[in-house]
mmCIF file of C-alpha atoms and ligand atoms in Angstrom:
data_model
loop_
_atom_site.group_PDB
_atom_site.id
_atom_site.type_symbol
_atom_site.label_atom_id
_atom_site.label_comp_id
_atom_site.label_asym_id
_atom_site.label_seq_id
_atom_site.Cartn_x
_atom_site.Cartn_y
_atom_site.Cartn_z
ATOM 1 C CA UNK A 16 -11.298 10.127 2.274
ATOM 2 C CA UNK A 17 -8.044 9.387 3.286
ATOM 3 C CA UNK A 18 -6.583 12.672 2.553
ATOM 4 C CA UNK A 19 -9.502 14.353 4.283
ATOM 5 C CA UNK A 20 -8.653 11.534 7.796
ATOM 6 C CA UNK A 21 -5.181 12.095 7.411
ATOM 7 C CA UNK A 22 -5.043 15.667 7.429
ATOM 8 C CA UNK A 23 -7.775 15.477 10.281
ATOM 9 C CA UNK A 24 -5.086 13.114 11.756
ATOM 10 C CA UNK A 25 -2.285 15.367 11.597
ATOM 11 C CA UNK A 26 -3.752 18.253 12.650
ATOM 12 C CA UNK A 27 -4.911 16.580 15.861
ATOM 13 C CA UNK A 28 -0.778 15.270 16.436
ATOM 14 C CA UNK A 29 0.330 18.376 15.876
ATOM 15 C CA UNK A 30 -2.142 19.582 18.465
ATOM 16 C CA UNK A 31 -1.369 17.653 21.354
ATOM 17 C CA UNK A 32 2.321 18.013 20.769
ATOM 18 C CA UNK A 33 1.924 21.897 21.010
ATOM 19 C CA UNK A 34 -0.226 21.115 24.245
ATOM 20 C CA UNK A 35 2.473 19.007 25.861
ATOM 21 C CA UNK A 36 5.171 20.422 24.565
ATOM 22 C CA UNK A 37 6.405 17.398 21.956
ATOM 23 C CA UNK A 38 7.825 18.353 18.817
ATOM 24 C CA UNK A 39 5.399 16.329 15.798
ATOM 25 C CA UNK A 40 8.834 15.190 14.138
ATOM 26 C CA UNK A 41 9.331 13.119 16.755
ATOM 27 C CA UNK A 42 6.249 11.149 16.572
ATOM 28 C CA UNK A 43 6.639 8.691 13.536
ATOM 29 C CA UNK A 44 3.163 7.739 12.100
ATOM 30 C CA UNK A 45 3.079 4.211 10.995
ATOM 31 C CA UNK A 46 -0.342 3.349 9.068
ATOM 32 C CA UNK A 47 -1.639 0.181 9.717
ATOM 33 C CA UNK A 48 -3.005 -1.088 6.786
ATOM 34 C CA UNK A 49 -4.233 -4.643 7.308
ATOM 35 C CA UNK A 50 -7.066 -5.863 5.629
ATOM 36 C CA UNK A 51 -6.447 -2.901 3.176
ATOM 37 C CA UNK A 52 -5.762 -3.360 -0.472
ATOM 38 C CA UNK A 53 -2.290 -2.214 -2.103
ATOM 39 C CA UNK A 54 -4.355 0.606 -3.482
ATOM 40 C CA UNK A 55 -5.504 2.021 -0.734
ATOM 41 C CA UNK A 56 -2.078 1.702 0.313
ATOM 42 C CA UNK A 57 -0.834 3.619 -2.508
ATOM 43 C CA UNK A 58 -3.482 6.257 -1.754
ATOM 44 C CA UNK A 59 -1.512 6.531 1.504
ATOM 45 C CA UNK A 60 1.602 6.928 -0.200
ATOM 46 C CA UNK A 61 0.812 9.645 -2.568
ATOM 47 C CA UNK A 62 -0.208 11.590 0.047
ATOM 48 C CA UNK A 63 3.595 11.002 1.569
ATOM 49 C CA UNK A 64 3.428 8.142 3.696
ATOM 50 C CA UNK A 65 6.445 6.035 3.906
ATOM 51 C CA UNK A 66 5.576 3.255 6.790
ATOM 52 C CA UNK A 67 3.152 0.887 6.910
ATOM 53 C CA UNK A 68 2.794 -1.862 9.164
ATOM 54 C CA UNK A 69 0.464 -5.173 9.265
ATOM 55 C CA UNK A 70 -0.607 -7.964 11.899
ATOM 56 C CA UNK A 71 -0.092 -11.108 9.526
ATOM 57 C CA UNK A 72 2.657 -12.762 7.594
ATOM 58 C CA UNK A 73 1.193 -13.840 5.079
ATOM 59 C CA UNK A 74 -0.611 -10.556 4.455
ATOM 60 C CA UNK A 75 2.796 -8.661 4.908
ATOM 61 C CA UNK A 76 4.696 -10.436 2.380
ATOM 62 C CA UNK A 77 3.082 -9.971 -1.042
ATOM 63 C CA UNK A 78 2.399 -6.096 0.023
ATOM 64 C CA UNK A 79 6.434 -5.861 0.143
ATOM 65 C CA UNK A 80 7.174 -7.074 -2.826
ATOM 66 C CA UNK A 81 4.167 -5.526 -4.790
ATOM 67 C CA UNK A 82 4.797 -1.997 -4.004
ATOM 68 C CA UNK A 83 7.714 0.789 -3.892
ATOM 69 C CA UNK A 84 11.089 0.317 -2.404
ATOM 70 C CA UNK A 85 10.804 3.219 -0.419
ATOM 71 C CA UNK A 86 8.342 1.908 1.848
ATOM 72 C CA UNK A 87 9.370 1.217 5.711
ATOM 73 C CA UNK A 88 7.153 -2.181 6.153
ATOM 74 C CA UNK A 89 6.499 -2.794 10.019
ATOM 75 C CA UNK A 90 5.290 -6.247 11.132
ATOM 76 C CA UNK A 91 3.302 -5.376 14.009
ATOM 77 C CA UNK A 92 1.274 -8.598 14.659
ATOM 78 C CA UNK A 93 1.852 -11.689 17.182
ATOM 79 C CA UNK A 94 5.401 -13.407 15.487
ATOM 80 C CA UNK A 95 5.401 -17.280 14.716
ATOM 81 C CA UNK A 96 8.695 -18.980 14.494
ATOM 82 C CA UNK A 97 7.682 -20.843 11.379
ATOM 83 C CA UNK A 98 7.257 -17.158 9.626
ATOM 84 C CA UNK A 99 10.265 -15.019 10.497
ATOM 85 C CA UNK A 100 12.340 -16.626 7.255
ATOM 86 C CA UNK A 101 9.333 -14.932 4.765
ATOM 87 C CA UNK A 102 10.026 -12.023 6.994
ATOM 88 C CA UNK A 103 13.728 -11.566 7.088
ATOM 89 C CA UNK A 104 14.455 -10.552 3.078
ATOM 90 C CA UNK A 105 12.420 -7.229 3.271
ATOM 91 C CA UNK A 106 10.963 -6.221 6.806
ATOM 92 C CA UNK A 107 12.458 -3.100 8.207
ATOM 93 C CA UNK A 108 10.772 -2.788 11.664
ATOM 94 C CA UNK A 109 9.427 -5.918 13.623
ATOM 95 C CA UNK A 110 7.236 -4.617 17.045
ATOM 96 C CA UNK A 111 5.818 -7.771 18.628
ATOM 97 C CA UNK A 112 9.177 -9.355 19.919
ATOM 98 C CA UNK A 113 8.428 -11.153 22.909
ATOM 99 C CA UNK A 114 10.723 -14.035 23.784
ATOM 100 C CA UNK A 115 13.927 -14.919 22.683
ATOM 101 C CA UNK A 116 13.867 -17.636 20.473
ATOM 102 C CA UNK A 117 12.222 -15.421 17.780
ATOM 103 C CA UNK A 118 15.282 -13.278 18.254
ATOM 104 C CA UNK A 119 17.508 -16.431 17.690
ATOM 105 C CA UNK A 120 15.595 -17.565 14.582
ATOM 106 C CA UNK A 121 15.737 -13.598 13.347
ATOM 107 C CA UNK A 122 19.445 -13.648 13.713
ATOM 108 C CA UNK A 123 19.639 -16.635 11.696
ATOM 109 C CA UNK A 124 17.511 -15.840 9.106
ATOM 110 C CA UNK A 125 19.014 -12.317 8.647
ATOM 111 C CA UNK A 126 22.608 -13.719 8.800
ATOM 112 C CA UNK A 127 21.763 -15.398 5.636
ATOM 113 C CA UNK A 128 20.494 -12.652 3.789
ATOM 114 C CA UNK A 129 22.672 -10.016 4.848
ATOM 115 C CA UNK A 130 20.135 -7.944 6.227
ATOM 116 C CA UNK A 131 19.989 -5.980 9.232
ATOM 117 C CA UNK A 132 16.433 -5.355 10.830
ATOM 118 C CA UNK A 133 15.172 -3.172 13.910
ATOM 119 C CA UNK A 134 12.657 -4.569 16.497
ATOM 120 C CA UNK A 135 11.190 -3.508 19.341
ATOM 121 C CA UNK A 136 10.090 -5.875 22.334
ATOM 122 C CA UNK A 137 6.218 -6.176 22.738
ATOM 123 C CA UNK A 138 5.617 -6.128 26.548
ATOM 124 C CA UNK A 139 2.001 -6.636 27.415
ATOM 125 C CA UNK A 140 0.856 -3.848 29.639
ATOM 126 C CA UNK A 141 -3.233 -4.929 29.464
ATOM 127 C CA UNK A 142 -2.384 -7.823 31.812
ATOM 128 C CA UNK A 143 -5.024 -8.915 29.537
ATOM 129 C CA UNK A 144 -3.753 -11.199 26.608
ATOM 130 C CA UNK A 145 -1.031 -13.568 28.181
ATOM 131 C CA UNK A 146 -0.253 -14.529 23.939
ATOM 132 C CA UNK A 147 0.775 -10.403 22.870
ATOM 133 C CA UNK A 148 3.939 -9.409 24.420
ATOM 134 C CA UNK A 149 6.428 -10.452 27.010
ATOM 135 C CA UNK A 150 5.692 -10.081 30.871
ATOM 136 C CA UNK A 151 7.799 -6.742 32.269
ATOM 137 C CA UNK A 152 9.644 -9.297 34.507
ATOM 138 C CA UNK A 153 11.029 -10.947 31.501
ATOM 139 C CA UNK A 154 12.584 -7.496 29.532
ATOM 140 C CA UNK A 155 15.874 -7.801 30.980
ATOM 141 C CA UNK A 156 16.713 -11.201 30.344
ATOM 142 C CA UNK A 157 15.821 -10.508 26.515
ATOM 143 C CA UNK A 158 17.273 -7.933 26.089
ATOM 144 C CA UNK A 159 20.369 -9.479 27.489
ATOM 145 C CA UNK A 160 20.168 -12.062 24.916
ATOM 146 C CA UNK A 161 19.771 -9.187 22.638
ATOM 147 C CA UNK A 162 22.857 -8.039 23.173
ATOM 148 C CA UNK A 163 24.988 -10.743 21.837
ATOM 149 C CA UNK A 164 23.243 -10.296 18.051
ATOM 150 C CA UNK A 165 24.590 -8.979 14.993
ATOM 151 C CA UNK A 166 21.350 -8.282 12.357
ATOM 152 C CA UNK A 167 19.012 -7.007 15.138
ATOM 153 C CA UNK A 168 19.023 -3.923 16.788
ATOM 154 C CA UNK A 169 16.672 -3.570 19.452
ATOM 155 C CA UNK A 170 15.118 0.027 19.287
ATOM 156 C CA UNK A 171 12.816 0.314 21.717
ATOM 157 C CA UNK A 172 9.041 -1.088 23.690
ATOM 158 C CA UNK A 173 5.987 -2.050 22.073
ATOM 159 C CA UNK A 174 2.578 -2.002 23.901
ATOM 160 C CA UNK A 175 -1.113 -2.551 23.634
ATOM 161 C CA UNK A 176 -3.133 -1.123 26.241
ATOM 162 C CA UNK A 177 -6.566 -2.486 27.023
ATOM 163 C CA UNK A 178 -9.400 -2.454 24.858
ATOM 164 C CA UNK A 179 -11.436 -0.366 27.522
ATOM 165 C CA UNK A 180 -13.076 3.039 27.508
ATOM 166 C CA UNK A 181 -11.334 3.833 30.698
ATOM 167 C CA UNK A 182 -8.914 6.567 29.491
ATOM 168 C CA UNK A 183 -7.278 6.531 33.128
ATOM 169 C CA UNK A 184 -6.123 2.912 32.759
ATOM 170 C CA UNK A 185 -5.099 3.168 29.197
ATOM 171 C CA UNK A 186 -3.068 5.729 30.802
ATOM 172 C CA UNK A 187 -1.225 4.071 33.015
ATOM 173 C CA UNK A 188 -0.389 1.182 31.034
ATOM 174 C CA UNK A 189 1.068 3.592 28.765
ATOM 175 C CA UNK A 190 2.934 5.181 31.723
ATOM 176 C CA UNK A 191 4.424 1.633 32.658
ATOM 177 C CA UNK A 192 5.452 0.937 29.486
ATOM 178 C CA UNK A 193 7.588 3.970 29.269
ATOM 179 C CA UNK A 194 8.849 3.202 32.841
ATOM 180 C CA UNK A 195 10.032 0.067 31.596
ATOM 181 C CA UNK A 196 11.857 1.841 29.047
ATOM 182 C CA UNK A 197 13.469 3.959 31.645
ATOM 183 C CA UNK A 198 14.198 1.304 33.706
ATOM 184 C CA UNK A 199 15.536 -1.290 30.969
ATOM 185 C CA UNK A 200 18.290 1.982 30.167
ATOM 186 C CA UNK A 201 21.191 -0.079 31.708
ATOM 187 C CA UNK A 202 20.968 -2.263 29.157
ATOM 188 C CA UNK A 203 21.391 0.155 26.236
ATOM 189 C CA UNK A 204 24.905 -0.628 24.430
ATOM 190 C CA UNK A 205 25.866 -1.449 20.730
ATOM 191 C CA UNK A 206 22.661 -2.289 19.160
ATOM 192 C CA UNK A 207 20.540 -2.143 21.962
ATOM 193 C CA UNK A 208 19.118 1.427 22.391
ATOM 194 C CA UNK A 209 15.807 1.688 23.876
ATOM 195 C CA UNK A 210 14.702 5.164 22.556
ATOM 196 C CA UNK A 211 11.145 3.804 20.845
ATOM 197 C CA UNK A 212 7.983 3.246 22.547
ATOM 198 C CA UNK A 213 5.673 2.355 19.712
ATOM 199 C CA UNK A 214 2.137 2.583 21.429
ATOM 200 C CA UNK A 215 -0.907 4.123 20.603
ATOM 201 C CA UNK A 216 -3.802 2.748 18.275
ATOM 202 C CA UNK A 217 -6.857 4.657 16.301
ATOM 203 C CA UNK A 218 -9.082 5.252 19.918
ATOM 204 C CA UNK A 219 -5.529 6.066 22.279
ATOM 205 C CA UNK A 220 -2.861 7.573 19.980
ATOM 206 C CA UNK A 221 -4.029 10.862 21.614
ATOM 207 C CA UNK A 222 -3.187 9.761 25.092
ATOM 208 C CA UNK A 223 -0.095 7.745 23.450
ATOM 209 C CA UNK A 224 1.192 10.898 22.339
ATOM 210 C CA UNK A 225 0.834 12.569 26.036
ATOM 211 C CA UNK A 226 2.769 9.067 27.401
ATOM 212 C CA UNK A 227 5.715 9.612 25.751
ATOM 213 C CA UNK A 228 5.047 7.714 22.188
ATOM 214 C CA UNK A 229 7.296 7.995 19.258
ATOM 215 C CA UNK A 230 5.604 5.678 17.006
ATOM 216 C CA UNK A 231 1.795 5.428 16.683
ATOM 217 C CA UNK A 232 0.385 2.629 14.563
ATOM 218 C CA UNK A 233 -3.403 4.587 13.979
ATOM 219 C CA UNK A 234 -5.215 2.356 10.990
ATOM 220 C CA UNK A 235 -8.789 3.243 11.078
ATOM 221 C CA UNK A 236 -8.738 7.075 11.780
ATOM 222 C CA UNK A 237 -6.480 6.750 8.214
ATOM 223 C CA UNK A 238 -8.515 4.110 6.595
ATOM 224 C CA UNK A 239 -11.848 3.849 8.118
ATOM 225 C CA UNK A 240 -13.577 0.702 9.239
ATOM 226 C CA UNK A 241 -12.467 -2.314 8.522
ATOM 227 C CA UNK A 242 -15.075 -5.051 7.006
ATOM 228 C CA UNK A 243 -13.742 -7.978 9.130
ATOM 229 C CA UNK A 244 -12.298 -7.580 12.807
ATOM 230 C CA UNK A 245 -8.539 -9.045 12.828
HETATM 231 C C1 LIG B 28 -4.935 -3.298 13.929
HETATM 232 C C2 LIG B 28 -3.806 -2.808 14.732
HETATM 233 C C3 LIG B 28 -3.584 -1.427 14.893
HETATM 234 C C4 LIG B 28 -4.518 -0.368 14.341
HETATM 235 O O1 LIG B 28 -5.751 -0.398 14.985
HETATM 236 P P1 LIG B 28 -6.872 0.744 14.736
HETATM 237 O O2 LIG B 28 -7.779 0.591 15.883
HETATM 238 O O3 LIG B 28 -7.498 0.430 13.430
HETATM 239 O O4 LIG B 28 -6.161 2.039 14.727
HETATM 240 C C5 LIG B 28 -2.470 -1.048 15.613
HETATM 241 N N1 LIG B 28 -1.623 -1.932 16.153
HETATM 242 C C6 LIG B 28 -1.796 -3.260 16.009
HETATM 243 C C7 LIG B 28 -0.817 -4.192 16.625
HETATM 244 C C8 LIG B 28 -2.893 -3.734 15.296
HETATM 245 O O5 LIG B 28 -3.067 -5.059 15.163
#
């Protein structure tokens, strides 16, 4: 099945790229695999995917260690302080930044391993969830205290657009998070570069894609349903 979804999946990327003009290597696929066991993970990997991202901690952390070294993990869920240290020794990508003391306890955390990891501020675009992602009038001052760190790069915008069937307002809030982007430019020095804009689920990577995405995070078009809602 998940050779059949994923081909199904690529085909459709490499279809609305042609139609607006993207190239599909720019698009990085990230399968979110929560709930998932490692070997439907490693289903996913034989077939040649590298990232894989997941909502919870605790969830994350034995997945890293179990399974190959080649893997780019992405933590993709809402970010606790208490959690970031179980983070810091493995995580590659981190999405759901949203305030700057989880940047300050990343930084110290990472200092002691060594380790250098990339993020991406979550800025909620819904105007739905006050708890996922950072209000747009916040970005600057984060990524100002961004600026001053030395094991976090800041890559780019996260964003979760309404769970609505209203494909115009998905849309926009797409379209604002990639005006953010271009508006948040100024700041881009050392390891602040905002070229990401990781956006686009199962039921909007399509329109994602058309936005401006270069990271999707599509889970059950790859895996199917999931048996629990998290
Ligand atoms: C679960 C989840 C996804 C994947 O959702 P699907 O609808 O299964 O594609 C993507 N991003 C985040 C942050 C998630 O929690």
């Amino acid at each position: 099945m998940i050779r059949k979804n994923l081909a199904m999946l690529n085909e459709t990327i490499a279809e609305i790229c042609e139609k607006c003009g993207r190239d599909a290597g720019e698009v990085r696929l990230v399968a979110v695999t929560k709930t998932h066991p490692e070997k439907t993970i490693m289903e996913a990997y034989a077939e040649g995917l590298r990232d894989f991202g997941e909502n919870k901690v605790q969830e994350l952390v034995p997945k890293m260690s179990a399974l190959p070294d080649d893997i780019e993990w992405h933590m993709v869920g809402t970010i606790q302080t208490n959690k970031i240290k179980d983070l810091a020794g493995r995580v590659n990508w981190i999405h759901s930044i949203s305030k700057a003391k989880y940047l300050k306890e990343l930084e110290k955390r990472l200092a002691r391993v060594d380790r250098v990891v990339r993020v991406l501020i979550q800025v909620n675009i819904s105007g739905e969830d006050q708890k996922s992602g950072c209000e747009p009038e916040q970005l600057s001052e984060i990524l100002q205290y961004a600026a001053g760190l030395k094991h976090v790069t800041v890559d780019g915008l996260m964003g979760m657009a309404a769970l609505t069937a209203d494909r115009d307002q998905i849309r926009e809030q797409f379209r604002m998070l990639r005006r953010l982007r271009d508006e948040h430019r100024e700041y881009e020095a050392g390891n602040i570069r905002l070229d990401e804009l990781s956006m686009g689920m199962s039921g909007d990577y399509d329109i994602a894609i058309e936005e401006g995405a270069t990271m999707i995070r599509p889970g059950t078009s790859i895996f199917g349903s999931r048996d629990y809602n998290v």
